[in-house]
Structure formats: C-alpha cells, structure tokens
CSV table of C-alpha atoms in Angstrom, one decimal:
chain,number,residue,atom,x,y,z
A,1,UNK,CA,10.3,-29.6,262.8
A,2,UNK,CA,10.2,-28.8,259.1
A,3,UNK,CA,9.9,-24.8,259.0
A,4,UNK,CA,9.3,-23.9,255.1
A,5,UNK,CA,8.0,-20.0,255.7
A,6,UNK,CA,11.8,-19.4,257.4
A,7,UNK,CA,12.6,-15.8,257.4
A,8,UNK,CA,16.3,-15.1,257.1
A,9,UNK,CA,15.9,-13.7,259.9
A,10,UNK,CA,14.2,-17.0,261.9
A,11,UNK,CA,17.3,-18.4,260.7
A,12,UNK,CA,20.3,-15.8,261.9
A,13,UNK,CA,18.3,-16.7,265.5
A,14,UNK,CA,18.6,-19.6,265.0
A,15,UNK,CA,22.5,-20.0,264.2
A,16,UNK,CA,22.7,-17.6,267.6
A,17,UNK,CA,20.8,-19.7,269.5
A,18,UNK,CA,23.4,-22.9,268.5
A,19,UNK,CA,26.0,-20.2,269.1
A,20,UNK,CA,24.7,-19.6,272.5
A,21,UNK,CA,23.9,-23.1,273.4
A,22,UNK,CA,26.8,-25.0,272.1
A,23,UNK,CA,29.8,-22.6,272.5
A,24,UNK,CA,28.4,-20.3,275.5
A,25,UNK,CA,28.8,-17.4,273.3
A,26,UNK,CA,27.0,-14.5,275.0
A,27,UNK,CA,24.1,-13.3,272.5
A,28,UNK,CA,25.3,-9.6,272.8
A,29,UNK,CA,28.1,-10.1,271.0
A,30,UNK,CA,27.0,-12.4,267.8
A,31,UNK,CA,26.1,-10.7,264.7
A,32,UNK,CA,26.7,-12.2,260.8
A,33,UNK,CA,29.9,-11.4,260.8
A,34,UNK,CA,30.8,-13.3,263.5
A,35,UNK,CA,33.4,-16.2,262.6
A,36,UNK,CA,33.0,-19.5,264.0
A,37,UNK,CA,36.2,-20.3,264.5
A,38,UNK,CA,38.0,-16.9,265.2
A,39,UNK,CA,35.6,-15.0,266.8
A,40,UNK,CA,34.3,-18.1,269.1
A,41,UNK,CA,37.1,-20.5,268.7
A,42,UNK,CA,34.4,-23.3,267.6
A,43,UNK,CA,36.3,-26.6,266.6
A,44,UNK,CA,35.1,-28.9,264.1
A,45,UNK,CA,33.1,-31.0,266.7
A,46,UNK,CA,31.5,-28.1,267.6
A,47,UNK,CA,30.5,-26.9,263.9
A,48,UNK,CA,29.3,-30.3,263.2
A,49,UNK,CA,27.0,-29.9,266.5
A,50,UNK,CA,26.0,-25.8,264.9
A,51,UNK,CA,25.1,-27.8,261.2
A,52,UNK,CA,23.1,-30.6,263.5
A,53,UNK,CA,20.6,-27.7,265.2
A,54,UNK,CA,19.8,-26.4,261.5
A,55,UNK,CA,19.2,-29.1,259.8
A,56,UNK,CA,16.9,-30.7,262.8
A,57,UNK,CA,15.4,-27.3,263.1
A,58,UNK,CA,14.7,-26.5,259.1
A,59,UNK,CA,14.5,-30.4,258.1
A,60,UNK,CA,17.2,-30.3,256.1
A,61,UNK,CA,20.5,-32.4,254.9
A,62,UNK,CA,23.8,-30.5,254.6
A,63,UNK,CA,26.3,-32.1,253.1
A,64,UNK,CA,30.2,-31.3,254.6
A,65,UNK,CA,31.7,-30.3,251.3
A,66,UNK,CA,28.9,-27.5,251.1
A,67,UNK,CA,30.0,-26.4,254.0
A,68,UNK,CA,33.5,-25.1,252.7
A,69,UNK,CA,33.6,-21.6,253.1
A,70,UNK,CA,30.8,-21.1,255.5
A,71,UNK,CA,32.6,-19.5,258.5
A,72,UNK,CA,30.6,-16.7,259.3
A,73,UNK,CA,27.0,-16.8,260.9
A,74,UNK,CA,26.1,-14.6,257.8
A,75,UNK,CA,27.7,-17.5,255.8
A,76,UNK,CA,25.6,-20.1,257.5
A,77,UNK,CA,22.2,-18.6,256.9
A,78,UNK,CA,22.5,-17.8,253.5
A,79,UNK,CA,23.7,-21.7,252.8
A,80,UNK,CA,20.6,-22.9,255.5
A,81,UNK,CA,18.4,-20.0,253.1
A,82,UNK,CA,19.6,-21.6,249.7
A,83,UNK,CA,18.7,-25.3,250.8
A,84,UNK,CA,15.4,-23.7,251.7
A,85,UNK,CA,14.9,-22.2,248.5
A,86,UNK,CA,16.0,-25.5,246.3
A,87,UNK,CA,13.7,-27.6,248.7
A,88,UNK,CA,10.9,-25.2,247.8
C-alpha cells in the first residue's frame, strides 16, 4: 500500500504497531526513544521482520547498510521519512 502523504507521525504508529505485533511490546511503554534491542531485546530476525512492515506499508526498499545506526524508533522514522522524501 504505497502511502506518499505519510505524516511522521503515521509513521512513529507504525513502527509501534511492528513493535507491538512482532515483539509483544506493550504500546504504553514505546516512545522514540525506545531502543530495539535494549529496551525490547529485538534480535536481528526480529529487526529484519520491523524493516519488512515499513517497507510493505510505505512501498519502499531499505537497504541493510542504511540501516546502521537506526536503533531507536525515533531512528527508524526519520530513515522510513528520508526514503519518503527522496521518493518524492
């Protein structure tokens, strides 16, 4: 589902949402500066499955080595809000 009017915001819910879903995380306690893998002990598999939602859900490709450094939620909707803005 391609989504080009994405808020930031649409996509913070969206990272939650694959937070929630993926790693049980309970909503409440997500916010952008929740890390991935200290905050919800997420292993790779699971990151790959987090990078899968948002680029089915924003049509997009993310390639692994952008995804150095993206270890926050905060982290992950500014890269998902970049590709947005290149695609545009």
């Amino acid at each position: 589902m391609t989504t080009p009017t994405a808020t930031r915001q649409d996509i913070v819910d969206t990272v939650y949402e694959a937070c929630v879903e993926i790693l049980q995380a309970d909503r409440s306690t997500l916010s952008e500066t929740t890390a991935f893998a200290a905050d919800l002990e997420a292993d790779s598999l699971a990151l790959v499955e987090i990078v899968m939602v948002l680029e089915e859900r924003f049509d997009l490709r993310i390639p692994e080595e952008d995804l150095d450094g993206v270890d926050t939620i905060g982290a992950a909707a500014d890269l998902v809000s970049e590709r947005l803005a290149a695609a545009a």
